Coordinates of C-alpha atoms in Angstrom, one line a residue:
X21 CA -0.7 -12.2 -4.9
X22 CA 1.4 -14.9 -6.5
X23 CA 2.4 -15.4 -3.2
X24 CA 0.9 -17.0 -0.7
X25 CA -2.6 -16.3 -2.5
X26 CA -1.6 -16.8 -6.1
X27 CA -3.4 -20.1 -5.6
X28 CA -6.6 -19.0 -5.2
X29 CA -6.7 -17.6 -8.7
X30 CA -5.8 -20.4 -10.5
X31 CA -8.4 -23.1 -8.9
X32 CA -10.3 -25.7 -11.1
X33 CA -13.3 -24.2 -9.2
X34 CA -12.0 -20.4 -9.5
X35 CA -12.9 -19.4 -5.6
X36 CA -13.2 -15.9 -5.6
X37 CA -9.9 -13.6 -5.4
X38 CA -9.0 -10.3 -5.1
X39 CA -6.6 -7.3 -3.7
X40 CA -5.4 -3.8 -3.1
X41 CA -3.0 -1.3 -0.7
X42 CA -3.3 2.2 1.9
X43 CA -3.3 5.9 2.4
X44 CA -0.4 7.7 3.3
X45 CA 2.7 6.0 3.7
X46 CA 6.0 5.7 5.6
X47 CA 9.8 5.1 5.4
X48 CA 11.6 2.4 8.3
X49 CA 13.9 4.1 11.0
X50 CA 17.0 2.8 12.8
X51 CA 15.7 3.1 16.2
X52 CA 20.0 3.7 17.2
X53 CA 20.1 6.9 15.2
X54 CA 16.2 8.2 16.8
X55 CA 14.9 9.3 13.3
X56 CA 12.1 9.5 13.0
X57 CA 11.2 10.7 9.6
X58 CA 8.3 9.0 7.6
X59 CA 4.4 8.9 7.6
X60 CA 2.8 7.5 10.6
X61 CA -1.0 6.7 11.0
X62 CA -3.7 4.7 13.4
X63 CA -4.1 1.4 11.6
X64 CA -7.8 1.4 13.0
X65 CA -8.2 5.1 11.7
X66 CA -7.3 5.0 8.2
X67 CA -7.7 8.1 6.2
X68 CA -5.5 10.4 8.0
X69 CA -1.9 10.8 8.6
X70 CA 1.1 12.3 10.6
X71 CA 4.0 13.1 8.3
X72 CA 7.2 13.7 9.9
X73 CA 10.6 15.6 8.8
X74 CA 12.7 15.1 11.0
X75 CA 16.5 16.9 11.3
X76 CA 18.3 17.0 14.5
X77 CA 16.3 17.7 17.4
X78 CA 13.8 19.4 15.5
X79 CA 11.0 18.0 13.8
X80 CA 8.3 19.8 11.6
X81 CA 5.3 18.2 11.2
X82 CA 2.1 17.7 8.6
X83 CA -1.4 16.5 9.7
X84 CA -4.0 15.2 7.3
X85 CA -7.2 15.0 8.7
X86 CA -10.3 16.5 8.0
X87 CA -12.5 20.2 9.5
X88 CA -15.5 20.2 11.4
X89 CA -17.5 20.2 8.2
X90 CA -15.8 17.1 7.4
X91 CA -13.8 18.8 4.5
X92 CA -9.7 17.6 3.8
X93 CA -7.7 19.7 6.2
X94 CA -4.1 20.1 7.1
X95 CA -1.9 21.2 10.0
X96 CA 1.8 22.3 11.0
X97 CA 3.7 21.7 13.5
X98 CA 7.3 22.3 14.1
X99 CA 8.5 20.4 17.9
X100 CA 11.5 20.4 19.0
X101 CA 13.3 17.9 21.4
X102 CA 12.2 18.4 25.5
X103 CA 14.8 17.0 27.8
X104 CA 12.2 13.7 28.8
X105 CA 12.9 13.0 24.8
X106 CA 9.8 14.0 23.5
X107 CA 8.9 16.8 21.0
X108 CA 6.6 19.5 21.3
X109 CA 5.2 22.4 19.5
X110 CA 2.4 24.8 18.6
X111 CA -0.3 23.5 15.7
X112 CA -1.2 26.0 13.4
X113 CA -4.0 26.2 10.7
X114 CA -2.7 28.2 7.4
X115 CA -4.3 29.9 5.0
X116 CA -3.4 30.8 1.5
X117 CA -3.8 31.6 -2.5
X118 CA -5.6 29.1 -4.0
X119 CA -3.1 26.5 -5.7
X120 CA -4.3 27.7 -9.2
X121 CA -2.6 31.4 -8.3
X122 CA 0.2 30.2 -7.0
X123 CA 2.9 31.8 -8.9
X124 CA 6.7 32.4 -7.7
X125 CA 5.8 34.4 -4.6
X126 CA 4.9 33.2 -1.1
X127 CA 1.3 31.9 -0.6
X128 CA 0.4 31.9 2.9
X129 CA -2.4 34.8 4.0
X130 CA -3.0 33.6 7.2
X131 CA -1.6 31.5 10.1
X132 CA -3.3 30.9 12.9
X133 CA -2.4 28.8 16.5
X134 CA -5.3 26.3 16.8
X135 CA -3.7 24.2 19.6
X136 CA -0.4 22.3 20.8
X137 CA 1.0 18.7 20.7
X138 CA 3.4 16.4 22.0
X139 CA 4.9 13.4 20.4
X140 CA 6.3 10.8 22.6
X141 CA 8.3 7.6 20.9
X142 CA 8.4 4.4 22.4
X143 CA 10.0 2.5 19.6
X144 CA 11.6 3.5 16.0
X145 CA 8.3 2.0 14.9
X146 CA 5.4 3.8 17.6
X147 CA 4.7 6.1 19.9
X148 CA 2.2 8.7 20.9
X149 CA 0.4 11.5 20.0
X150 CA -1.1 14.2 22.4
X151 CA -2.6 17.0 21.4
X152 CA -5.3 19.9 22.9
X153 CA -7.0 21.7 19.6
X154 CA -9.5 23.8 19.6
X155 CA -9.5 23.1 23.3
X156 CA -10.2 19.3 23.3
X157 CA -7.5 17.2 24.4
X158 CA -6.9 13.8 22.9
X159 CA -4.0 10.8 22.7
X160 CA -3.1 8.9 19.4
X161 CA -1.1 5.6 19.5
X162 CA 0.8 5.4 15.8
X163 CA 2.9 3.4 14.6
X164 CA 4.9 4.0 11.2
X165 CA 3.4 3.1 7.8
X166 CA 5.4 0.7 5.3
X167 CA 4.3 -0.4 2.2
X168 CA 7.3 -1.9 0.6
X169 CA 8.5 -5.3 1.1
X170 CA 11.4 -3.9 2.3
X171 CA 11.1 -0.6 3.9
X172 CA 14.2 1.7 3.7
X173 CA 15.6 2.8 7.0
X174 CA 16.1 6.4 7.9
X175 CA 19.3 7.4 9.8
X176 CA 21.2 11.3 10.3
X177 CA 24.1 12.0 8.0
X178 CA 25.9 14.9 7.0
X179 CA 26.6 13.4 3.0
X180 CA 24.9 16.0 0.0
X181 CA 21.2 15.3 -0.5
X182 CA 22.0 15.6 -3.9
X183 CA 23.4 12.1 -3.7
X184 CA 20.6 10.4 -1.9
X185 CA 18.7 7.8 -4.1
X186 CA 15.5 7.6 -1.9
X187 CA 13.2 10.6 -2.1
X188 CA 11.4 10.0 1.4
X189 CA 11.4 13.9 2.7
X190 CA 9.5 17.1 2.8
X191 CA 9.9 19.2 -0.7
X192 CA 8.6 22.7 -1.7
X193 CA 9.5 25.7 -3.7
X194 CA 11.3 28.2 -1.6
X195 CA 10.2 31.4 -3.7
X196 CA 6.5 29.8 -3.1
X197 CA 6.7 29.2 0.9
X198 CA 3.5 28.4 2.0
X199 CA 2.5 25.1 -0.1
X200 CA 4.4 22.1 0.1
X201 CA 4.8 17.5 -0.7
X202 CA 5.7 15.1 1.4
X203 CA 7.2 12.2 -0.3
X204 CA 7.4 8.6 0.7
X205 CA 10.1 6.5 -1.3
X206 CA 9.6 2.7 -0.8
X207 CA 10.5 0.5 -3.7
X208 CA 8.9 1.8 -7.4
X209 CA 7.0 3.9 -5.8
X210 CA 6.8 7.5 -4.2
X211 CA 3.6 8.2 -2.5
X212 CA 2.9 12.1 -2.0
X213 CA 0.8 14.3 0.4
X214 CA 0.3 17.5 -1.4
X215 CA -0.9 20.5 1.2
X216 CA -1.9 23.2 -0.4
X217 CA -5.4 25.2 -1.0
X218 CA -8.6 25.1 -2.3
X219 CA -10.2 27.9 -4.7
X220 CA -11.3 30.1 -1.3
X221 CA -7.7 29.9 0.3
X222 CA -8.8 27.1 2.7
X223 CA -6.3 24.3 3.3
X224 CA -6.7 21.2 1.2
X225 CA -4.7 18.3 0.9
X226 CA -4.5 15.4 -2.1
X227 CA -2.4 12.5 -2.5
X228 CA -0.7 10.0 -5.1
X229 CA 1.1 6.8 -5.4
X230 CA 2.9 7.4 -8.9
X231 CA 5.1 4.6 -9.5
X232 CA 8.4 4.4 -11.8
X233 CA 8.4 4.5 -15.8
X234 CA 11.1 3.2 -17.8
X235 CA 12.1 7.0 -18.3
X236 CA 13.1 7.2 -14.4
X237 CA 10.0 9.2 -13.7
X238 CA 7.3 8.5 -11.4
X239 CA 3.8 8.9 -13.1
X240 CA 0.0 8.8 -11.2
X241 CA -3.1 9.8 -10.9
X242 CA -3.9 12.4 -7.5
X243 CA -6.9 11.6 -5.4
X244 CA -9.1 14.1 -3.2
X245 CA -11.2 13.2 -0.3
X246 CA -14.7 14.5 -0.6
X247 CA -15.1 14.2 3.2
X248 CA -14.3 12.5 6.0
X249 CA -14.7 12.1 10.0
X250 CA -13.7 15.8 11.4
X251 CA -10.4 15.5 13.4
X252 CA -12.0 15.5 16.8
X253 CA -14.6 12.8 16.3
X254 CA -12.4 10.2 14.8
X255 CA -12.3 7.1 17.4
X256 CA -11.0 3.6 16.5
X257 CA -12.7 3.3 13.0
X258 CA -11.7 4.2 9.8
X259 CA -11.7 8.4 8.9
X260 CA -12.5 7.9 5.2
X261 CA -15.5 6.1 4.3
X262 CA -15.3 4.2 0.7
X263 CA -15.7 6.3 -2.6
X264 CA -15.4 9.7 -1.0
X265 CA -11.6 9.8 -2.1
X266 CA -12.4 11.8 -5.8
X267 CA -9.7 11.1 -9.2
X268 CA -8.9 14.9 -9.5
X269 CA -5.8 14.7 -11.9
X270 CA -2.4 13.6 -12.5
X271 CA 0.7 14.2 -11.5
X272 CA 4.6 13.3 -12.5
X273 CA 7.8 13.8 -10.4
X274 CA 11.1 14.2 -12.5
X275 CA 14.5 14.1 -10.1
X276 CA 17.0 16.4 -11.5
X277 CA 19.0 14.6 -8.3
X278 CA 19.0 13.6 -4.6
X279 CA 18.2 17.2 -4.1
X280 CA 16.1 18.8 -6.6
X281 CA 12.8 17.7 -8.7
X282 CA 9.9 18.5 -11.3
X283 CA 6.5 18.7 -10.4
X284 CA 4.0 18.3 -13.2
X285 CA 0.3 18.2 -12.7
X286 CA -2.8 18.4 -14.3
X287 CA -5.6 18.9 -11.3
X288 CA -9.4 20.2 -11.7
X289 CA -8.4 21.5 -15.4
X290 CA -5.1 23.3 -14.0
X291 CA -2.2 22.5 -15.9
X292 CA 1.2 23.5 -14.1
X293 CA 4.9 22.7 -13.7
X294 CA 7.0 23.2 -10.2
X295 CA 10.4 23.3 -9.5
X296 CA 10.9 21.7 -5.7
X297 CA 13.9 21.0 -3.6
X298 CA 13.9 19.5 -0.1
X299 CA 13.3 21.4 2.6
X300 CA 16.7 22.0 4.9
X301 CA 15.8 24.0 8.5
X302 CA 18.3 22.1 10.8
X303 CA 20.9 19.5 10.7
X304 CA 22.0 16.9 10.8
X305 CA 19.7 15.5 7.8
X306 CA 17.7 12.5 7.5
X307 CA 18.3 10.1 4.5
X308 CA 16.8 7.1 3.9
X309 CA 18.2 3.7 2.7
X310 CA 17.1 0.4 1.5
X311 CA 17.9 -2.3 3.3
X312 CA 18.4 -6.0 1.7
X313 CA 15.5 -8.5 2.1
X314 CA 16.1 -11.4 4.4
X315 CA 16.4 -14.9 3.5
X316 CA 14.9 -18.2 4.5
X317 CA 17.7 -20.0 6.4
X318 CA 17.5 -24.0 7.8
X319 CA 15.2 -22.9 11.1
X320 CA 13.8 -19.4 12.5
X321 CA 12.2 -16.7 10.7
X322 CA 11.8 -16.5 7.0
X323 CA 10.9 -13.8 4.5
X324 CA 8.9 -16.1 1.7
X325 CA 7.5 -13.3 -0.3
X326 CA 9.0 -10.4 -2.5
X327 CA 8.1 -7.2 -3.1
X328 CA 6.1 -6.1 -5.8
X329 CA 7.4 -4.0 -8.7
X330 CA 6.1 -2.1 -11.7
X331 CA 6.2 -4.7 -14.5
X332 CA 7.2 -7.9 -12.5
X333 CA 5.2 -10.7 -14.3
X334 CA 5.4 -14.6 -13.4
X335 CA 4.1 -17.0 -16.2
X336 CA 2.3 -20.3 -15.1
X337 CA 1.6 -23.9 -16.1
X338 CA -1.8 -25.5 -14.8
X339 CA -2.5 -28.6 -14.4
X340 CA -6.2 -29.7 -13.3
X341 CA -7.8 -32.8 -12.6
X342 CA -11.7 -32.6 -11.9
X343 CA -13.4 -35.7 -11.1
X344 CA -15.0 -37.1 -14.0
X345 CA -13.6 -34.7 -16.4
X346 CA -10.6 -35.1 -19.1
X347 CA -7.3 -33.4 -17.4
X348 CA -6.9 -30.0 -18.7
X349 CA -3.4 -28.1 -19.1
X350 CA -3.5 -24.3 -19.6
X351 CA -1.7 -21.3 -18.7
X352 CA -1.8 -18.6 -17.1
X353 CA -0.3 -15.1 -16.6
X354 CA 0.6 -12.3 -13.7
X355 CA 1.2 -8.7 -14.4
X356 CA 2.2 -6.3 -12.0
X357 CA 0.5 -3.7 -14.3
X358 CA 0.8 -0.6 -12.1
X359 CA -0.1 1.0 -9.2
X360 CA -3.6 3.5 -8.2
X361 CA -5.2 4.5 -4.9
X362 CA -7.8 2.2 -3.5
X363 CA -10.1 4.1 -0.9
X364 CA -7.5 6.4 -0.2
X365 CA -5.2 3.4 -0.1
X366 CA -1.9 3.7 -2.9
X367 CA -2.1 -0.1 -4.2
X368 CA -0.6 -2.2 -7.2
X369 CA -2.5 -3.5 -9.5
X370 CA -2.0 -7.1 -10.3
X371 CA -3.7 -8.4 -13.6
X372 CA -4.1 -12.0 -13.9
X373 CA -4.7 -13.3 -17.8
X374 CA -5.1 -17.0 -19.6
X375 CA -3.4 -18.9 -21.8
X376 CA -4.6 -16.4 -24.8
X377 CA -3.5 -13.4 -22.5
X378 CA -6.8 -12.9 -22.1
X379 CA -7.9 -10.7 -19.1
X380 CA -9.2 -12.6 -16.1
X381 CA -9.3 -10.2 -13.2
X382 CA -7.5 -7.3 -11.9
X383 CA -6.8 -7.3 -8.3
X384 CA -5.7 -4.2 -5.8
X385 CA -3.1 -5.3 -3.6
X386 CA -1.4 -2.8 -0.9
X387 CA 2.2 -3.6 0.7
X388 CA 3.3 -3.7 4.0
X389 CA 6.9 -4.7 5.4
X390 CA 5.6 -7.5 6.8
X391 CA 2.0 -7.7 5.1
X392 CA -0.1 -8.3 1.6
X393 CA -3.5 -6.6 1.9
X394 CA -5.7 -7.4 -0.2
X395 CA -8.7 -5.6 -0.9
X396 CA -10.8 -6.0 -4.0
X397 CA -10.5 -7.3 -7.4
X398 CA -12.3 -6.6 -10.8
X399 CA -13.1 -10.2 -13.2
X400 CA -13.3 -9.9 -16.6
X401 CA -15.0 -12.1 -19.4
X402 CA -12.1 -13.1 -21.5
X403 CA -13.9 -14.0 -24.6
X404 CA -15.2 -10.2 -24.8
X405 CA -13.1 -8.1 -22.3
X406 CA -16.1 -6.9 -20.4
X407 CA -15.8 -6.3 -16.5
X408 CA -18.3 -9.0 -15.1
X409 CA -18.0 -8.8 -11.7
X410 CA -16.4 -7.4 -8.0
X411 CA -14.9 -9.0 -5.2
X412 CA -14.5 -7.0 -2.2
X413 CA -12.9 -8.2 1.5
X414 CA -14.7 -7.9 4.2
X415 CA -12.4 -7.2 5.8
X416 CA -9.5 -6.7 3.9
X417 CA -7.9 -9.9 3.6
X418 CA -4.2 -10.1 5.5
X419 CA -1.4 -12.5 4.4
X420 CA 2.1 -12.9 6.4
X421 CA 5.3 -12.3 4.0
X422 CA 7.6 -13.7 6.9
X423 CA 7.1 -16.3 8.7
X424 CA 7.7 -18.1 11.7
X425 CA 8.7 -21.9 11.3
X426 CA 6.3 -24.0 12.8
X427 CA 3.6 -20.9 13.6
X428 CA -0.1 -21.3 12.1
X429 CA -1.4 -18.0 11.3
X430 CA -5.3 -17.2 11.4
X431 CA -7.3 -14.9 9.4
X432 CA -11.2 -14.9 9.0
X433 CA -12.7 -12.9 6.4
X434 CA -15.5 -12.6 4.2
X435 CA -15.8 -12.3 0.2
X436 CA -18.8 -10.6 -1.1
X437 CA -19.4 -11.2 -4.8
X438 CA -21.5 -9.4 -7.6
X439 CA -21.1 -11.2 -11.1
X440 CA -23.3 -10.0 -14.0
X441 CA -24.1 -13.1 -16.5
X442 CA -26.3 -13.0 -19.5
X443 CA -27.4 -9.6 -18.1
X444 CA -28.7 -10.7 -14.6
X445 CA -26.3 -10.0 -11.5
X446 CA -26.0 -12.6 -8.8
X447 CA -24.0 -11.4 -5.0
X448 CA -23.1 -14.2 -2.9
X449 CA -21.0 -13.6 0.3
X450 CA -19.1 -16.5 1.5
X451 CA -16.8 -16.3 4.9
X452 CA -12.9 -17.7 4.8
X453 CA -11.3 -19.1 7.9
X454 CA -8.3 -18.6 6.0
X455 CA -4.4 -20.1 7.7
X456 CA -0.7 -20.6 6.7
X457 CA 1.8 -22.6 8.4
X458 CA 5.6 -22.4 7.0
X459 CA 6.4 -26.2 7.8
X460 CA 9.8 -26.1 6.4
X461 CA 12.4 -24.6 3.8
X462 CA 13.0 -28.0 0.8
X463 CA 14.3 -28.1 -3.4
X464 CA 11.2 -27.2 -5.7
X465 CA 12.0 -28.3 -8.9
X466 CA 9.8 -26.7 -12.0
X467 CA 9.8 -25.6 -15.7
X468 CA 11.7 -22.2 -14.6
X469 CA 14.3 -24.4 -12.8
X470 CA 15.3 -25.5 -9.8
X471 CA 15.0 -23.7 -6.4
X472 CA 16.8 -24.3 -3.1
X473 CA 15.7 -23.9 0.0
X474 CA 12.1 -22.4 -1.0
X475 CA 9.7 -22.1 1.8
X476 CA 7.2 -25.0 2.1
X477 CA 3.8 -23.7 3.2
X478 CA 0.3 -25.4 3.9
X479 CA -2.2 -23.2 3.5
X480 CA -5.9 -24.4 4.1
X481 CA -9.1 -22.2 3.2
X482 CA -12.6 -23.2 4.9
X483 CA -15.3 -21.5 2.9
X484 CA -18.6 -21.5 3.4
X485 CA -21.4 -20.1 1.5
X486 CA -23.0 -18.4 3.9
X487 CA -26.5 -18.1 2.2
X488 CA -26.8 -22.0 1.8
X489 CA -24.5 -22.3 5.2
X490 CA -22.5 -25.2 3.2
X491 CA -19.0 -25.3 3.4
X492 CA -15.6 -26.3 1.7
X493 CA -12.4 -27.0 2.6
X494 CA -9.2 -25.8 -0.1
X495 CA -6.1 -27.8 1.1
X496 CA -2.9 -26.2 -0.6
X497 CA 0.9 -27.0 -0.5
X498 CA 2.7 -24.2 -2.1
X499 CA 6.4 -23.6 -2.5
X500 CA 7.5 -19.9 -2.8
X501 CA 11.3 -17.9 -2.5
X502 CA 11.6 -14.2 -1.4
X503 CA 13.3 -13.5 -4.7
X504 CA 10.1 -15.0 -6.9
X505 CA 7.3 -15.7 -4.7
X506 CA 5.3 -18.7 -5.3
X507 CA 7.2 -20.9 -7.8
X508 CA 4.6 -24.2 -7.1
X509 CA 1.6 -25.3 -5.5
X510 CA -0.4 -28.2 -5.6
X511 CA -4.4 -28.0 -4.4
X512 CA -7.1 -29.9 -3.9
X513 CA -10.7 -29.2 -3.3
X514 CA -13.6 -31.7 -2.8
X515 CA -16.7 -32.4 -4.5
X516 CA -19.5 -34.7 -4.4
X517 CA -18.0 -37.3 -6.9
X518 CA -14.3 -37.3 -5.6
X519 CA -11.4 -34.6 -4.9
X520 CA -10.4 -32.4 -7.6
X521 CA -6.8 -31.5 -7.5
X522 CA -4.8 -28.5 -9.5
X523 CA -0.6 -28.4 -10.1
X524 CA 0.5 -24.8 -10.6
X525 CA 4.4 -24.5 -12.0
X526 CA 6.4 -21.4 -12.9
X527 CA 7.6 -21.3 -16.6
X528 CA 9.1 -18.1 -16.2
X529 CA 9.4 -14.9 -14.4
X530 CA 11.0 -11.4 -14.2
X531 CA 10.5 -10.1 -10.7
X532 CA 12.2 -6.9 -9.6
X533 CA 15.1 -7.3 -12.1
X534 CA 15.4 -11.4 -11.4
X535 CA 15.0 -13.3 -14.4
X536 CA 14.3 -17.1 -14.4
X537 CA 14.9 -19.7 -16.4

């Protein structure tokens, strides 16, 4: 990120960067008005979600986990509201045409009770899951999941659909009952859950991240797990394991409205278009809204970091001074270029380029409310193009977007790296003690102007090469706003004949609709 870790890609001595983002996703609540519509997950447990619609004091429910044979599966539950507070239901496993038959009529040729379950909230933001399928009992701890940098919140109202601007909701075809998308709106993007099923009538489930094109569409590719941890044996670690979530197709959402949509796919050489509307079955309604970003004020909390956005880009001046070497002054380039699905994961990806707009690396970062994630990153030999090498987090590497003045915050990693040069391939894997302390808010003055008030953070990186146990220390200052992100940093790493030091500056940027100078 050209946030906090922007940095990192920009060093004299290139340390090794990456990034990416995570499965199924989420929309904020205010806690006031007790909706809780949204995806919500086990951070621990990635892989499988808990989808929620929620409308007055019923709530109907999809769950995206996987069969005893390890296969995608889904379930249904529709809870409604127990006089403790909680909600509670029957689950039921469906069966139905295959998606390729699927043609105006209803679908469903079986539905059968497999179990019931409870959901207890604590917060707008967790609560708990208890279930007994298949005659095993278990509990869940979730909490919602948020992607954007600023999630929308979700609150009752009795206003038309049609006039909602955020998408968050369960959709479907009423003349093909049976099959149906959840849709999570945050930012330029609207991540999906498609239940539906496979070419024996089983249920299946795929998902998608398509982000916005300048035609006011949302355009991606759809992913399909090729297995994962059955439901009942999933326990604190992740449900997917990495490359078993398959590219299967594409698919494009069209809003005719706040109310109404086209559904365009292309999955496993089926080519078909659906009409789908938002599903109504009580009232009040939940809509979601985006709230404004916070801003960095004199003491307290701050909010450093934007968002990301589908074509954001953030051009740089360099400056580096290595010891015994003539200064050299370059550029350098940041594309958001889009967005793709990263080990189930829906992330951007960020392209970094030179001074020629050459490609340097492409990096897969997922957003949180509060969080970047990054999680890989693919280099690139500018002179011919040619992919030269990985970076993966192990694991995946966490940076704060807010703040607290004063706070140091932690995070220990490790980089494993596979570069391929003159046809041999060298790994290394190096482990970060990684931390960032905001120390203040002060005037950053650069080519792109100046800026008031930008958060002044020290970030300092202790790497060591862990096969040759040596280790180095990267001291940064960087300077970043929540409307631009980084806008300056100044680093300096040391080497056996002295400290080389690097001056990054923005020239220019258009970031979510902000363009500066």
């Amino acid at each position: 990120m050209l946030k906090s870790n922007s940095l990192f890609n920009h060093l004299s001595v290139r340390l090794r960067l990456c990034t990416l983002a995570c499965l199924l996703l989420s929309s904020g609540v205010a806690w006031a008005q007790s909706s809780y519509q949204g995806m919500w997950w086990v951070a621990n447990e990635s892989g499988w979600g808990f989808n929620i619609a929620h409308q007055g004091d019923v709530i109907a429910a999809a769950w995206y986990t996987y069969d005893t044979d390890g296969k995608p599966l889904w379930l249904t539950m529709g809870a409604s509201k127990q006089a403790d507070g909680s909600y509670s239901g029957t689950v039921f496993r469906t069966t139905g045409k295959p998606f390729a038959q699927i043609n105006g009529t209803p679908v469903t040729t079986g539905n059968t009770a497999v179990g019931t379950a409870r959901l207890s909230f604590t917060s707008a933001n967790a609560g708990q899951l208890s279930y007994t399928i298949n005659g095993v009992s278990q509990q869940k701890h979730m909490t919602r999941y948020n992607f954007a940098a600023t999630p929308p919140t979700c609150a009752f109202s009795s206003a038309p659909m049609a006039s909602a601007s955020n998408y968050t909701d369960l959709w479907w075809n009423p003349s093909e009952s049976g099959w149906g998308i959840n849709l999570i709106h945050q930012a330029d993007i609207v991540a999906a859950a498609w239940y539906t099923y496979d070419s024996v009538g089983n249920p299946v489930w795929l998902i998608a991240s398509p982000g916005k094109q300048a035609d006011g569409s949302y355009t991606g590719r759809v992913f399909r797990a090729s297995s994962g941890t059955p439901l009942l044996q999933i326990n604190g670690t992740a449900a997917v394991q990495p490359g078993a979530m398959q590219d299967v197709g594409n698919v494009s959402l069209r809003f005719t409205d706040g109310e109404k949509a086209t559904m365009s796919f292309t999955v496993d050489g089926v080519t078909q278009t659906k009409n789908i509307q938002r599903y109504a079955f009580s009232s009040p309604r939940s809509v979601c809204t985006t709230a404004p970003a916070g801003n960095p004020g004199g003491s307290g909390d701050g909010n450093c970091f934007p968002g990301y956005t589908v074509n954001d880009r953030r051009t740089f001046r360099n400056t580096s001074q290595i010891v015994g070497q003539p200064q050299v002054n370059d550029g350098s380039t940041e594309l958001v270029s889009g967005t793709t699905t990263y080990q189930g994961h829906p992330v951007f990806v960020v392209e970094n380029r030179d001074a020629q707009n050459r490609l340097t690396a492409k990096n897969y970062i997922e957003l949180t409310a509060t969080e970047n994630v990054q999680w890989a990153a693919d280099t690139f030999d500018p002179a011919t193009g040619v992919q030269s090498g990985t970076v993966r987090y192990v694991p995946e590497f966490r940076t704060p977007r807010t703040l607290n003045l004063n706070e140091t915050v932690t995070r220990t990693f490790d980089t494993v790296t596979t570069v391929t040069v003159q046809g041999f391939t060298y790994s290394a894997t190096d482990r970060h003690q990684h931390t960032m302390k905001l120390v203040g808010y002060e005037s950053a003055t650069v080519p792109a102007g100046t800026f008031a008030n930008a958060c002044k953070i020290e970030v300092k990186d202790n790497v060591t090469a862990q096969a040759l146990g040596t280790n180095i220390l990267v001291d940064t200052v960087l300077w970043a706003t929540p409307s631009i992100g980084t806008v300056k940093n100044t680093t300096a790493v040391p080497t056996t004949f002295g400290t080389s030091n690097t001056l990054i500056e923005l020239m220019s940027a258009s970031v979510g609709g902000v363009n500066v100078p």
